[in-house]
Every structure is written in structure tokens, then in C-alpha cells.
């Protein structure tokens, strides 16, 4: 495998109302060819700025960006072998769908019949074979999103950049498009760099994820490694739900330093590694599971516990006491010293 995109110590400083905002702060990463790589983080953490620097829409204040080994740090967007799908799709409202999709070919001077034929192929690829003569205003949000994708793919970019492309869609459609986008990416073998603030989207689609926090990357790993072995407290709490116990709270349960325990790893009843008594403060129904907030007896610790709805054991109600246990392998130690509150 070879490296498609690499960032070396890339920073971007904006000046806003007379003061400097370090939107991206010394980010280094390498995306492999054909990889589905996601930039995940809260709003304002620098994801869009990072993507815009890869696309060439924003120039870095420091650092180096290479695409397929070529230093593109100072190149204009059109001179880079990448294309971008923006969150608002940015379709031309007065142009037909076919002309929108074919736009990239028109700019390159490809003849009309040729580019219309190619646009039709792309519309078939995104499963919209019959909308070529309509205008963007005559399509649903989901259809516009597919058109934006077709338009970005028409120049056969080696790398596709996607900034929250599914953000405007309702949940059902978003889940459907997640599956379609992923299978399209596999089929075409293109490198995807995908931006989202939605952890579920990131976990279900990505080969690897980089977690952004305040302009820095906290961890780069596969979805399952991020979830089971977060290297910082921020990652533990941003990806999924976590019980993070530090200092006295950890010691109350017999641990040192900072440890993480996922809610679904805590079970009802007695166990051999660690068992605690606790009172259910609150319980919430999520369909496939119940989420309990449990105040552990004789300590200040409160644990979030997920119990499958189909549990054979009776699930305690709010106000009731119960016994809970977990195994040694459920406990993950977070070594990062900065994780201390
Ligand atoms: P995200 O996409 O993760 O929400 P952004 O990359 O859009 O984050 O923004 C990161 C930070 O940079 C934010 O504090 C934002 O306000 C700031 N920022 C982004 N673009 C500009 C700009 N053009 N001028 C000044 N500040 C900006
Ligand atoms: Mg953004």
C-alpha cells in the first residue's frame, strides 16, 4: 500500500477580530491509498479547516501537504488530484442536473456529447438515471446529495474529500446513504477523507479515524481500537459512552490512575473480578437496552450501566438496589497524564 495523502506538522492560524485563532495546530497524518479515513471531532475542532487545506481552499500557515508523493502545499485547488463534496452540495440552481454533473468536464473542454454520456453514467452510478433534465430545486435532499457526489466523481479524482456530506439528511436516509457511500467507495477504490462530528457515522464507515480536539489530533486508530483502547480521556468520552474513573474514584473500585469501563461491559449479578452494590438513580429505555445510572454503595462513584432488554435477570427500577460486576478485561487503563481532571 502506498500513501495517498500526508500532512506533516500542518498548522493554520486565522486572525479573527484582531486575535490569532489556531484552527489547526501541528497536525500530522498519513492516509493510505484506497482508505476510508475520517476526521472526527466536535464542532470548531478544526476538521473543515484541515480538509480545506488538503483541497487547496485554505493555505497552511506552516507544515507540508503531499498527495501521492507530490508537495501540493502551495498549489491551487484545480491543480490538485482531489475533489470535494461540500455539506451544502453547492449545486448550480439554474443548470440541469446533467449539466451540474458534467461541469468538471466542461471546464476541461470535453465535447458536449461526450460529457453528457459520461454524466449519465455517473447518474446511473448514484442510482438516479432519470433526473438529468431536472433542476436541483426539483430534487429531494437525498437526491441532491447523490448529484453532488456524481459531480465530484466525474473527473475521476484519486482522492475525494467529503465535509459532513450527510449532515442535512434525516436519520433513515442518512443511514441508507452511509451504506451506499461505503459500497461506492469500495467499488471505485478511491481514497475518501470524510469529515463528521457524528461518532456513529465515523465508527460504521471508516477504516481509520483521526480524533480532533482543539485543532490537534488526539489519536488515530481503527474504529474498534478507538472504542476499546482510547489513549486519552477525551477520546474515551467522545467516542461512545464511557465511565472514566480517576484518582479517588478509581481507588474506590480498586484501581490506580485513570481507568475506563464501557457501560455494556458491566453486568447484573455477582462476578469473580469485581462486584459492587449500587442503587439505580435513573433508568432510560433505548429499545435494545436499558441505560441505568447506578450510585455505588459506600463511594462517590456513579456508573452508567447498559443492560440488554432481553436480560434474563430482572432489571432494577429507579430507587432499587442491585449487584453489578465486570471482568478484568473490561478495564482499560488510560496512560495519558493529561487525562487527569
Ligand atoms: P470544524 O469543522 O471542526 O467545526 P473549523 O475548521 O470550521 O472546525 O473551525 C476551527 C476553528 O477555526 C474555529 O474556532 C473557527 O471559528 C475558526 N475558523 C474557521 N474558519 C475561519 C476563518 N475563515 N476565519 C477565522 N476563523 C476561522
Ligand atoms: Mg466543519
XYZ file of C-alpha atoms and ligand atoms in Angstrom:
369
model
C 0.000 0.000 0.000
C 1.205 3.494 -0.681
C 0.435 6.799 0.943
C -2.256 8.872 -0.806
C -2.231 11.970 1.382
C 0.214 13.039 4.060
C 0.204 16.011 6.389
C 3.411 16.907 8.202
C 3.106 19.279 11.148
C 0.401 21.292 9.410
C -0.982 24.378 11.146
C -3.469 27.040 10.186
C -3.767 30.320 12.054
C -6.626 32.714 11.305
C -6.769 36.227 12.608
C -10.222 36.939 13.884
C -11.229 40.286 15.445
C -7.574 41.163 15.959
C -6.554 37.934 17.681
C -4.995 34.772 16.306
C -7.093 31.594 16.200
C -5.037 28.433 15.820
C -7.682 26.405 13.921
C -5.284 23.542 13.136
C -2.265 23.049 15.361
C 0.594 20.836 14.191
C -1.395 18.001 12.636
C 0.454 15.040 11.116
C -1.282 12.100 9.469
C -0.946 9.663 6.595
C -3.894 8.355 4.607
C -3.290 5.163 2.618
C -4.424 4.690 -0.961
C -7.977 3.324 -1.102
C -8.563 4.037 2.556
C -11.749 5.458 4.075
C -10.252 7.906 6.567
C -12.436 10.029 8.827
C -11.710 13.253 10.686
C -13.997 13.131 13.730
C -14.359 15.750 16.434
C -16.663 18.313 17.993
C -17.755 21.473 16.225
C -14.913 24.007 15.971
C -12.135 21.435 16.431
C -10.516 22.163 13.046
C -11.870 19.379 10.787
C -13.161 21.600 7.983
C -10.027 23.748 8.006
C -7.900 20.607 7.742
C -9.978 19.323 4.802
C -9.892 22.720 3.083
C -6.097 22.731 3.333
C -5.953 19.308 1.653
C -8.290 20.575 -1.073
C -6.335 23.806 -1.513
C -9.118 26.209 -0.491
C -7.142 27.364 2.543
C -3.338 27.571 2.627
C -1.463 26.241 5.672
C 0.433 28.702 7.874
C 3.073 26.019 8.448
C 3.782 22.431 7.504
C 3.657 20.334 4.356
C 0.843 18.557 2.488
C 1.683 15.843 -0.057
C -0.690 13.987 -2.372
C 0.743 10.832 -3.928
C 4.217 11.979 -3.005
C 3.914 15.433 -4.583
C 4.163 18.518 -2.367
C 0.910 20.374 -3.106
C 1.075 22.786 -0.156
C 1.031 25.866 -2.390
C -0.991 24.545 -5.357
C -4.423 25.894 -6.320
C -7.441 23.576 -5.807
C -7.841 22.749 -9.533
C -4.185 21.715 -9.757
C -4.632 19.006 -7.103
C -5.828 15.457 -7.939
C -8.682 15.749 -5.439
C -12.306 16.787 -5.470
C -14.593 17.962 -2.710
C -18.215 17.335 -1.745
C -19.373 20.248 0.399
C -22.025 19.996 3.099
C -24.415 22.350 1.273
C -23.786 20.484 -2.045
C -23.187 23.833 -3.858
C -25.152 22.785 -6.987
C -25.838 25.446 -9.625
C -29.587 26.084 -9.315
C -30.143 27.349 -12.881
C -28.375 24.413 -14.530
C -29.885 20.987 -15.251
C -28.716 18.054 -13.155
C -26.865 16.630 -16.158
C -25.017 19.930 -16.680
C -24.238 20.143 -12.979
C -22.709 16.668 -13.032
C -20.826 17.360 -16.270
C -19.493 20.711 -15.060
C -15.970 19.444 -14.301
C -15.680 18.068 -17.846
C -16.984 21.279 -19.400
C -14.298 23.284 -17.587
C -11.741 20.923 -19.093
C -13.148 21.471 -22.586
C -14.596 17.989 -23.156
C -17.108 17.921 -26.071
C -20.792 18.120 -25.205
C -21.983 14.686 -26.405
C -19.085 13.023 -24.625
C -19.662 14.797 -21.336
C -23.428 14.195 -21.449
C -22.810 10.478 -21.904
C -20.367 10.462 -19.018
C -22.752 12.445 -16.791
C -25.446 9.849 -17.498
C -23.050 7.059 -16.424
C -22.343 8.870 -13.172
C -26.065 9.437 -12.530
C -26.593 5.704 -13.019
C -23.755 5.006 -10.588
C -25.512 7.021 -7.875
C -28.840 5.417 -8.791
C -30.504 8.478 -10.327
C -30.720 7.527 -14.022
C -33.844 9.591 -14.815
C -33.258 13.052 -13.335
C -30.720 14.506 -15.814
C -33.088 17.079 -17.287
C -34.437 18.374 -13.959
C -33.151 21.353 -11.987
C -31.719 20.983 -8.430
C -34.879 22.571 -6.966
C -36.914 19.623 -8.262
C -34.991 17.040 -6.235
C -35.178 15.892 -2.624
C -32.283 16.493 -0.221
C -31.083 12.908 -0.573
C -31.167 13.124 -4.362
C -29.238 16.409 -4.354
C -26.615 14.794 -2.164
C -26.193 11.977 -4.742
C -25.906 14.527 -7.546
C -23.173 16.357 -5.618
C -21.356 13.043 -5.289
C -21.726 12.265 -9.016
C -20.415 15.729 -9.854
C -17.384 15.298 -7.606
C -16.588 11.899 -9.131
C -16.798 12.856 -12.808
C -13.163 13.910 -13.097
C -12.114 10.583 -11.558
C -10.271 12.145 -8.637
C -7.794 9.898 -6.842
C -8.875 11.386 -3.546
C -12.375 12.517 -2.618
C -12.839 14.964 0.258
C -16.268 14.972 1.925
C -17.261 17.570 4.525
C -20.241 16.331 6.551
C -21.938 15.244 3.295
C -24.853 13.553 5.055
C -25.430 16.232 7.696
C -28.559 17.670 6.059
C -30.358 14.324 5.697
C -32.849 12.812 8.131
C -31.755 9.775 10.121
C -33.225 6.979 7.977
C -31.884 8.436 4.730
C -28.547 9.182 6.347
C -28.148 5.547 7.372
C -29.053 4.384 3.876
C -26.566 6.818 2.308
C -23.849 5.680 4.734
C -24.180 2.149 3.388
C -24.298 3.323 -0.238
C -21.363 5.677 0.119
C -19.268 2.962 1.704
C -20.057 0.420 -1.015
C -19.411 3.023 -3.717
C -16.027 3.758 -2.191
C -15.146 0.041 -2.175
C -16.285 -0.360 -5.755
C -14.319 2.627 -7.084
C -11.266 2.082 -4.882
C -10.915 5.856 -4.364
C -9.344 7.283 -1.208
C -12.013 9.021 0.891
C -11.258 11.663 3.506
C -14.504 12.166 5.320
C -15.375 14.799 7.928
C -18.097 14.287 10.517
C -18.970 15.183 14.096
C -21.167 12.068 14.318
C -19.371 9.217 16.066
C -21.821 6.556 14.848
C -21.252 7.601 11.261
C -17.489 7.555 11.783
C -17.431 4.181 13.553
C -19.622 2.433 10.990
C -17.954 3.723 7.808
C -14.250 4.251 8.405
C -11.142 2.141 8.032
C -9.381 4.552 10.384
C -10.386 7.667 12.290
C -8.407 10.689 13.468
C -9.921 12.325 16.560
C -9.723 16.126 16.551
C -9.778 18.234 19.679
C -8.968 21.952 19.660
C -7.017 21.831 16.417
C -4.925 18.812 17.395
C -5.259 15.112 16.659
C -5.586 13.139 19.891
C -5.492 9.648 18.376
C -5.516 7.912 15.002
C -6.762 4.318 15.043
C -9.295 1.836 13.669
C -12.861 2.230 14.967
C -12.601 -0.797 17.241
C -9.244 0.279 18.688
C -10.555 3.783 19.370
C -13.527 2.330 21.156
C -11.790 -0.317 23.210
C -8.360 1.320 23.684
C -8.720 5.113 23.712
C -5.391 6.743 24.504
C -6.836 9.848 26.146
C -9.759 10.716 28.342
C -11.152 12.975 25.612
C -11.236 10.114 23.101
C -12.804 7.759 25.661
C -15.609 10.215 26.317
C -16.107 11.455 22.750
C -16.352 8.024 21.137
C -19.232 6.134 22.710
C -20.265 6.383 26.342
C -17.601 5.784 28.962
C -17.198 5.529 32.706
C -13.855 7.266 33.238
C -12.614 6.946 36.807
C -9.657 8.893 38.081
C -7.815 9.182 41.382
C -10.059 8.612 44.399
C -12.928 7.302 42.272
C -10.652 4.717 40.660
C -9.212 3.759 44.062
C -12.753 3.264 45.422
C -13.116 0.423 42.923
C -9.594 -0.890 43.486
C -7.699 0.706 40.586
C -4.806 3.150 40.213
C -4.548 6.143 37.869
C -7.225 6.628 35.238
C -9.346 3.721 34.029
C -12.227 3.365 31.585
C -15.131 0.949 31.761
C -17.735 0.822 28.968
C -21.385 0.643 30.155
C -22.133 -2.592 28.277
C -19.197 -4.358 29.980
C -20.919 -4.033 33.370
C -23.328 -6.900 34.076
C -26.060 -7.658 36.559
C -25.257 -10.047 39.410
C -22.082 -11.253 41.130
C -18.817 -11.944 39.324
C -15.303 -13.138 40.104
C -13.211 -9.999 39.339
C -15.111 -7.057 40.795
C -18.681 -6.821 42.118
C -20.388 -3.761 43.597
C -23.706 -2.963 45.224
C -25.459 0.117 43.966
C -28.732 1.999 43.801
C -30.312 2.830 40.465
C -30.744 6.608 40.318
C -32.316 6.690 36.904
C -33.133 4.344 34.039
C -33.754 5.089 30.422
C -35.122 2.809 27.692
C -33.224 2.612 24.359
C -35.125 -0.244 22.701
C -32.445 -2.923 22.650
C -31.065 -1.960 26.063
C -31.762 -0.083 29.307
C -29.295 2.554 30.473
C -29.002 2.733 34.254
C -27.268 5.372 36.378
C -26.008 3.495 39.389
C -24.710 5.130 42.604
C -22.150 2.709 44.001
C -22.605 1.978 47.714
C -20.057 3.493 50.150
C -18.374 5.605 47.475
C -18.878 8.743 45.432
C -18.768 6.739 42.190
C -21.680 6.773 39.775
C -21.601 4.264 36.926
C -23.506 4.200 33.661
C -24.604 0.618 33.016
C -26.234 -0.736 29.845
C -28.335 -3.862 30.316
C -29.820 -5.700 27.333
C -33.617 -5.526 27.296
C -33.679 -9.305 26.836
C -31.673 -9.847 30.059
C -32.773 -12.991 31.883
C -32.152 -11.238 35.209
C -34.746 -8.749 36.464
C -33.578 -5.171 35.738
C -33.816 -2.968 38.850
C -36.172 0.020 38.743
C -35.221 3.562 39.727
C -34.667 3.630 43.502
C -33.976 -0.106 43.724
C -30.638 -1.631 44.665
C -28.769 -4.187 42.601
C -25.487 -6.038 42.282
C -23.231 -5.362 39.310
C -19.976 -6.917 38.145
C -17.365 -6.766 35.393
C -14.333 -8.745 34.346
C -10.669 -7.668 34.470
C -10.543 -7.432 30.663
C -13.313 -4.804 30.737
C -10.999 -2.346 32.487
C -8.864 -0.190 30.179
C -6.106 1.939 31.680
C -5.617 5.400 30.164
C -1.927 6.180 30.482
C -2.076 9.757 29.193
C -1.172 12.059 32.099
C -3.111 14.969 30.552
C -6.264 12.943 31.171
C -6.211 13.876 34.829
C -9.019 16.342 35.516
P -14.935 22.181 12.490
O -15.054 21.900 11.023
O -14.254 21.081 13.242
O -16.230 22.556 13.105
P -13.447 24.537 11.665
O -12.247 24.020 10.964
O -14.555 25.045 10.810
O -13.954 23.435 12.688
O -13.016 25.728 12.634
C -11.931 25.628 13.545
C -11.732 26.966 14.230
O -11.278 27.934 13.311
C -12.991 27.547 14.850
O -12.634 28.181 16.034
C -13.459 28.522 13.815
O -14.213 29.555 14.382
C -12.146 29.037 13.254
N -12.243 29.465 11.845
C -12.587 28.676 10.799
N -12.543 29.359 9.637
C -12.173 30.624 9.960
C -11.937 31.834 9.200
N -12.061 31.842 7.881
N -11.560 32.939 9.892
C -11.398 32.929 11.223
N -11.583 31.841 11.996
C -11.973 30.694 11.372
Mg -16.842 21.786 9.824
